Amino acid sequence: MTPLLSALGTGTARATGADDVYASNTDLYTRLPNGEGTDYARRYRRHEMADASPEKRFPFQRTTVMALHGGGIEAGTSELCLGVAGYHPATLEREAADGPVHDYWMFEGLRNADNRELHVTSKHCDDRVALAMAAGSLNVLSLHGCTAAQAGAPASRPEAVVVGGRNADFRRHLTEELRAAGFQTVDGTRIPELAGDDTDNICNRTLLGKGGQLELTTELRQSMFGTFTRQGRPKTANDTFRRFTAACRAAIARLEAGPDQVVL
């Protein structure tokens, strides 16, 4: 059985915003007025839905997938965001013709170096599009990168994912689906700095006031691609990547089937 780690005895997670250069996204955009397209990028998709029928009811988009530190900041999270949302990371074509697609939002570092300077911690994200998408969703799944030491993963098996967020049902579904797919999970409630339980964390700024967060170790993210560069990752996502995104999508499907997901 794939282990569920407590992460109490191994590694110390640092505060994710302790070294941030910018106090918020607005601060970053203001201080880098010509940075979009060179230093950073923003990509998102909100699916058009309409109900013009007085007799029929049509689906409502319940979940948004986010990568707040994509591109070169926490490498691999952009591609994972697209994959979990249901899109191919290279072509942006819909991957699962018979499966749902989800809204997504990404902030990506485009620099050749020093992308860490573009990191804005989740509870300080104030991008208006991102906030609007979170506030208009029942659920958000936010994807991040961490180190094996931060996750408390053993040196013999550093590939791990920390499962957090304020939605206990979402955490349970994610943990069960990821473990069933062969991934080593870590209980985020035992690591305060990676727990994703702050009410100001954008993953929890939903219609329900709660969401999900995944922190993937560098080794786990590296294992998902044949070439771990910004240009290479989208074209070399492998079976590990597909198993991970499929597990996340299965967890979202289970969550969306719950009683608190009903749109009357």
Short mmCIF file of C-alpha atoms in Angstrom, two decimals:
data_model
loop_
_atom_site.label_atom_id
_atom_site.label_comp_id
_atom_site.label_asym_id
_atom_site.label_seq_id
_atom_site.Cartn_x
_atom_site.Cartn_y
_atom_site.Cartn_z
CA MET A 1 0.00 0.00 0.00
CA THR A 2 1.24 3.49 -0.83
CA PRO A 3 2.22 5.20 2.45
CA LEU A 4 0.46 8.17 3.98
CA LEU A 5 3.22 10.19 5.65
CA SER A 6 2.74 12.15 8.83
CA ALA A 7 5.72 14.42 8.04
CA LEU A 8 6.28 15.16 11.72
CA GLY A 9 9.87 14.07 12.01
CA THR A 10 11.55 14.94 8.74
CA GLY A 11 12.34 18.32 7.25
CA THR A 12 11.27 21.81 8.24
CA ALA A 13 9.01 23.73 5.88
CA ARG A 14 9.81 27.43 5.61
CA ALA A 15 7.08 30.05 5.38
CA THR A 16 6.21 30.12 1.69
CA GLY A 17 5.95 33.93 1.58
CA ALA A 18 8.90 34.76 3.80
CA ASP A 19 11.24 35.54 0.91
CA ASP A 20 8.74 37.18 -1.44
CA VAL A 21 9.97 40.29 -3.25
CA TYR A 22 6.46 41.51 -4.04
CA ALA A 23 3.71 42.00 -1.47
CA SER A 24 0.94 41.02 -3.89
CA ASN A 25 0.18 40.48 -7.56
CA THR A 26 -0.85 44.11 -7.83
CA ASP A 27 2.50 45.15 -6.38
CA LEU A 28 4.28 42.93 -8.90
CA TYR A 29 2.28 44.23 -11.87
CA THR A 30 2.86 47.83 -10.77
CA ARG A 31 6.60 47.46 -10.24
CA LEU A 32 7.07 45.48 -13.48
CA PRO A 33 4.85 47.53 -15.80
CA ASN A 34 6.39 46.07 -18.96
CA GLY A 35 6.96 42.60 -17.54
CA GLU A 36 4.00 40.73 -18.99
CA GLY A 37 5.19 38.55 -21.85
CA THR A 38 8.85 38.85 -20.86
CA ASP A 39 9.11 38.33 -17.10
CA TYR A 40 5.75 36.68 -16.55
CA ALA A 41 2.53 35.54 -18.20
CA ARG A 42 -1.07 35.02 -17.16
CA ARG A 43 -3.26 32.41 -18.83
CA TYR A 44 -6.82 31.47 -17.98
CA ARG A 45 -9.95 29.95 -19.41
CA ARG A 46 -13.54 30.47 -18.33
CA HIS A 47 -15.88 28.21 -20.22
CA GLU A 48 -18.90 29.81 -21.78
CA MET A 49 -22.17 28.50 -20.40
CA ALA A 50 -25.66 29.74 -21.11
CA ASP A 51 -29.17 28.77 -20.14
CA ALA A 52 -31.75 30.37 -22.41
CA SER A 53 -34.37 27.67 -21.99
CA PRO A 54 -37.32 28.14 -19.63
CA GLU A 55 -37.86 24.35 -19.48
CA LYS A 56 -34.37 22.82 -19.28
CA ARG A 57 -31.46 23.17 -16.90
CA PHE A 58 -27.87 23.30 -18.07
CA PRO A 59 -24.60 22.50 -16.24
CA PHE A 60 -22.84 25.00 -14.01
CA GLN A 61 -19.04 25.12 -13.85
CA ARG A 62 -18.20 24.12 -10.27
CA THR A 63 -14.39 23.82 -10.16
CA THR A 64 -11.43 26.01 -11.11
CA VAL A 65 -7.87 24.66 -11.27
CA MET A 66 -5.04 27.09 -10.47
CA ALA A 67 -1.25 27.29 -10.72
CA LEU A 68 -0.22 30.49 -8.96
CA HIS A 69 3.50 29.79 -9.41
CA GLY A 70 3.72 28.25 -12.85
CA GLY A 71 6.35 28.45 -15.54
CA GLY A 72 9.82 28.60 -14.02
CA ILE A 73 8.69 29.49 -10.48
CA GLU A 74 7.49 26.04 -9.36
CA ALA A 75 8.27 24.07 -12.50
CA GLY A 76 5.67 21.64 -13.78
CA THR A 77 2.65 23.22 -12.13
CA SER A 78 1.47 24.98 -15.31
CA GLU A 79 1.38 21.71 -17.20
CA LEU A 80 -0.35 19.97 -14.30
CA CYS A 81 -2.94 22.73 -14.11
CA LEU A 82 -3.81 22.26 -17.77
CA GLY A 83 -3.84 18.48 -17.47
CA VAL A 84 -6.14 18.47 -14.45
CA ALA A 85 -8.42 20.97 -16.22
CA GLY A 86 -8.69 18.50 -19.10
CA TYR A 87 -6.32 20.02 -21.68
CA HIS A 88 -3.10 18.87 -23.33
CA PRO A 89 -0.25 21.01 -21.93
CA ALA A 90 1.38 21.51 -25.35
CA THR A 91 -1.54 21.88 -27.76
CA LEU A 92 -4.22 23.11 -25.32
CA GLU A 93 -6.58 20.73 -27.07
CA ARG A 94 -9.21 18.98 -25.01
CA GLU A 95 -7.80 15.69 -23.77
CA ALA A 96 -10.83 13.74 -22.63
CA ALA A 97 -13.59 14.02 -25.20
CA ASP A 98 -16.01 12.19 -22.91
CA GLY A 99 -14.89 13.86 -19.68
CA PRO A 100 -15.49 17.29 -18.20
CA VAL A 101 -13.23 20.30 -18.59
CA HIS A 102 -12.66 22.78 -15.79
CA ASP A 103 -11.89 26.47 -15.69
CA TYR A 104 -8.25 27.33 -15.01
CA TRP A 105 -5.99 30.26 -14.11
CA MET A 106 -2.18 30.40 -14.15
CA PHE A 107 0.56 32.88 -13.35
CA GLU A 108 3.87 31.84 -14.94
CA GLY A 109 7.48 32.92 -14.64
CA LEU A 110 9.10 33.36 -18.07
CA ARG A 111 12.63 34.35 -17.09
CA ASN A 112 15.70 32.27 -17.88
CA ALA A 113 16.75 32.70 -14.24
CA ASP A 114 15.55 34.25 -10.97
CA ASN A 115 11.91 33.25 -11.45
CA ARG A 116 11.69 32.79 -7.65
CA GLU A 117 11.56 36.58 -7.40
CA LEU A 118 8.10 36.42 -9.04
CA HIS A 119 6.64 34.24 -6.29
CA VAL A 120 3.64 35.78 -4.51
CA THR A 121 2.33 33.61 -1.70
CA SER A 122 -1.20 32.28 -2.08
CA LYS A 123 -2.84 34.37 0.62
CA HIS A 124 -1.46 37.54 -1.01
CA CYS A 125 -2.76 36.74 -4.51
CA ASP A 126 -4.99 39.66 -5.49
CA ASP A 127 -5.13 39.26 -9.26
CA ARG A 128 -8.71 40.32 -10.02
CA VAL A 129 -9.35 37.65 -12.62
CA ALA A 130 -8.05 34.95 -10.29
CA LEU A 131 -10.14 36.27 -7.40
CA ALA A 132 -13.25 36.47 -9.57
CA MET A 133 -12.77 32.91 -10.78
CA ALA A 134 -12.27 31.58 -7.27
CA ALA A 135 -15.21 33.54 -5.88
CA GLY A 136 -17.46 32.24 -8.67
CA SER A 137 -16.52 28.58 -8.12
CA LEU A 138 -17.71 26.07 -5.57
CA ASN A 139 -14.23 24.53 -5.58
CA VAL A 140 -10.64 25.49 -6.35
CA LEU A 141 -7.74 23.06 -6.68
CA SER A 142 -4.46 24.95 -6.40
CA LEU A 143 -1.23 23.24 -7.53
CA HIS A 144 2.16 24.13 -6.05
CA GLY A 145 5.74 22.92 -5.79
CA CYS A 146 7.77 22.24 -2.65
CA THR A 147 10.94 20.40 -1.67
CA ALA A 148 11.12 16.88 -0.27
CA ALA A 149 12.46 18.33 2.99
CA GLN A 150 9.48 20.65 3.29
CA ALA A 151 7.12 17.73 2.67
CA GLY A 152 8.91 15.50 5.16
CA ALA A 153 9.45 12.83 2.50
CA PRO A 154 12.18 10.26 3.21
CA ALA A 155 15.46 10.51 1.31
CA SER A 156 14.85 7.02 -0.04
CA ARG A 157 11.58 8.14 -1.65
CA PRO A 158 11.44 11.91 -2.14
CA GLU A 159 8.57 11.82 -4.66
CA ALA A 160 5.59 12.97 -2.59
CA VAL A 161 2.56 15.26 -2.62
CA VAL A 162 1.21 17.24 0.33
CA VAL A 163 -2.60 17.32 0.38
CA GLY A 164 -4.09 20.45 1.95
CA GLY A 165 -6.85 23.03 1.79
CA ARG A 166 -9.82 23.72 4.07
CA ASN A 167 -12.19 21.28 2.35
CA ALA A 168 -11.88 18.03 4.32
CA ASP A 169 -13.92 16.06 1.78
CA PHE A 170 -11.70 17.28 -1.04
CA ARG A 171 -8.57 16.34 0.94
CA ARG A 172 -9.97 12.86 1.53
CA HIS A 173 -10.91 12.32 -2.10
CA LEU A 174 -7.53 13.57 -3.32
CA THR A 175 -5.63 11.42 -0.84
CA GLU A 176 -7.58 8.28 -1.70
CA GLU A 177 -7.36 8.75 -5.47
CA LEU A 178 -3.66 9.68 -5.45
CA ARG A 179 -2.74 6.77 -3.18
CA ALA A 180 -4.74 4.37 -5.35
CA ALA A 181 -2.75 5.65 -8.35
CA GLY A 182 0.51 4.81 -6.56
CA PHE A 183 1.55 8.22 -5.25
CA GLN A 184 2.99 8.93 -1.82
CA THR A 185 0.76 11.42 -0.01
CA VAL A 186 1.47 13.63 2.98
CA ASP A 187 -1.23 14.91 5.33
CA GLY A 188 -1.07 18.67 4.93
CA THR A 189 -2.83 19.33 8.23
CA ARG A 190 0.38 18.24 9.97
CA ILE A 191 2.56 20.80 8.15
CA PRO A 192 1.22 24.28 8.97
CA GLU A 193 3.28 26.07 6.32
CA LEU A 194 1.97 23.78 3.55
CA ALA A 195 -1.52 23.14 4.92
CA GLY A 196 -3.30 25.60 2.64
CA ASP A 197 -5.83 26.29 5.40
CA ASP A 198 -5.58 30.08 5.62
CA THR A 199 -8.93 31.67 4.84
CA ASP A 200 -7.11 34.23 2.67
CA ASN A 201 -5.47 31.49 0.58
CA ILE A 202 -7.10 31.81 -2.82
CA CYS A 203 -7.94 28.10 -2.89
CA ASN A 204 -10.33 28.79 0.02
CA ARG A 205 -11.86 32.00 -1.37
CA THR A 206 -14.65 30.07 -3.06
CA LEU A 207 -18.43 30.16 -2.78
CA LEU A 208 -18.12 27.51 -0.06
CA GLY A 209 -15.17 29.15 1.71
CA LYS A 210 -12.98 26.10 1.28
CA GLY A 211 -10.91 24.33 -1.37
CA GLY A 212 -8.00 21.99 -2.06
CA GLN A 213 -4.25 22.49 -2.39
CA LEU A 214 -1.52 20.14 -3.56
CA GLU A 215 2.21 20.71 -2.95
CA LEU A 216 4.34 18.41 -5.13
CA THR A 217 7.99 17.80 -4.36
CA THR A 218 10.58 18.69 -6.98
CA GLU A 219 11.41 15.01 -7.49
CA LEU A 220 7.78 14.11 -8.13
CA ARG A 221 7.37 16.91 -10.64
CA GLN A 222 10.60 15.94 -12.40
CA SER A 223 9.40 12.35 -12.72
CA MET A 224 6.40 13.48 -14.78
CA PHE A 225 8.35 14.77 -17.78
CA GLY A 226 10.96 13.47 -20.19
CA THR A 227 12.58 16.90 -20.41
CA PHE A 228 12.26 19.16 -17.38
CA THR A 229 12.59 22.55 -19.08
CA ARG A 230 9.92 25.15 -19.82
CA GLN A 231 10.08 24.33 -23.52
CA GLY A 232 10.35 20.57 -23.02
CA ARG A 233 7.78 19.86 -20.32
CA PRO A 234 4.58 20.44 -22.33
CA LYS A 235 5.69 17.98 -25.04
CA THR A 236 7.15 15.27 -22.81
CA ALA A 237 4.48 14.69 -20.16
CA ASN A 238 4.60 10.97 -19.43
CA ASP A 239 2.50 8.23 -17.85
CA THR A 240 3.27 9.44 -14.33
CA PHE A 241 1.86 12.84 -15.30
CA ARG A 242 -1.24 11.23 -16.77
CA ARG A 243 -1.81 9.03 -13.71
CA PHE A 244 -1.51 12.05 -11.45
CA THR A 245 -3.86 14.28 -13.42
CA ALA A 246 -6.36 11.43 -13.81
CA ALA A 247 -6.35 10.89 -10.03
CA CYS A 248 -6.98 14.59 -9.43
CA ARG A 249 -9.80 14.59 -11.96
CA ALA A 250 -11.34 11.55 -10.29
CA ALA A 251 -11.18 13.34 -6.92
CA ILE A 252 -12.89 16.40 -8.42
CA ALA A 253 -15.63 14.20 -9.89
CA ARG A 254 -16.24 12.62 -6.48
CA LEU A 255 -16.33 16.03 -4.83
CA GLU A 256 -18.75 17.45 -7.39
CA ALA A 257 -21.11 14.54 -6.72
CA GLY A 258 -21.47 15.58 -3.08
CA PRO A 259 -24.55 17.15 -1.49
CA ASP A 260 -22.94 20.59 -1.04
CA GLN A 261 -22.32 20.80 -4.79
CA VAL A 262 -25.98 20.95 -5.80
CA VAL A 263 -26.95 24.06 -7.74
CA LEU A 264 -30.70 24.49 -7.23
#
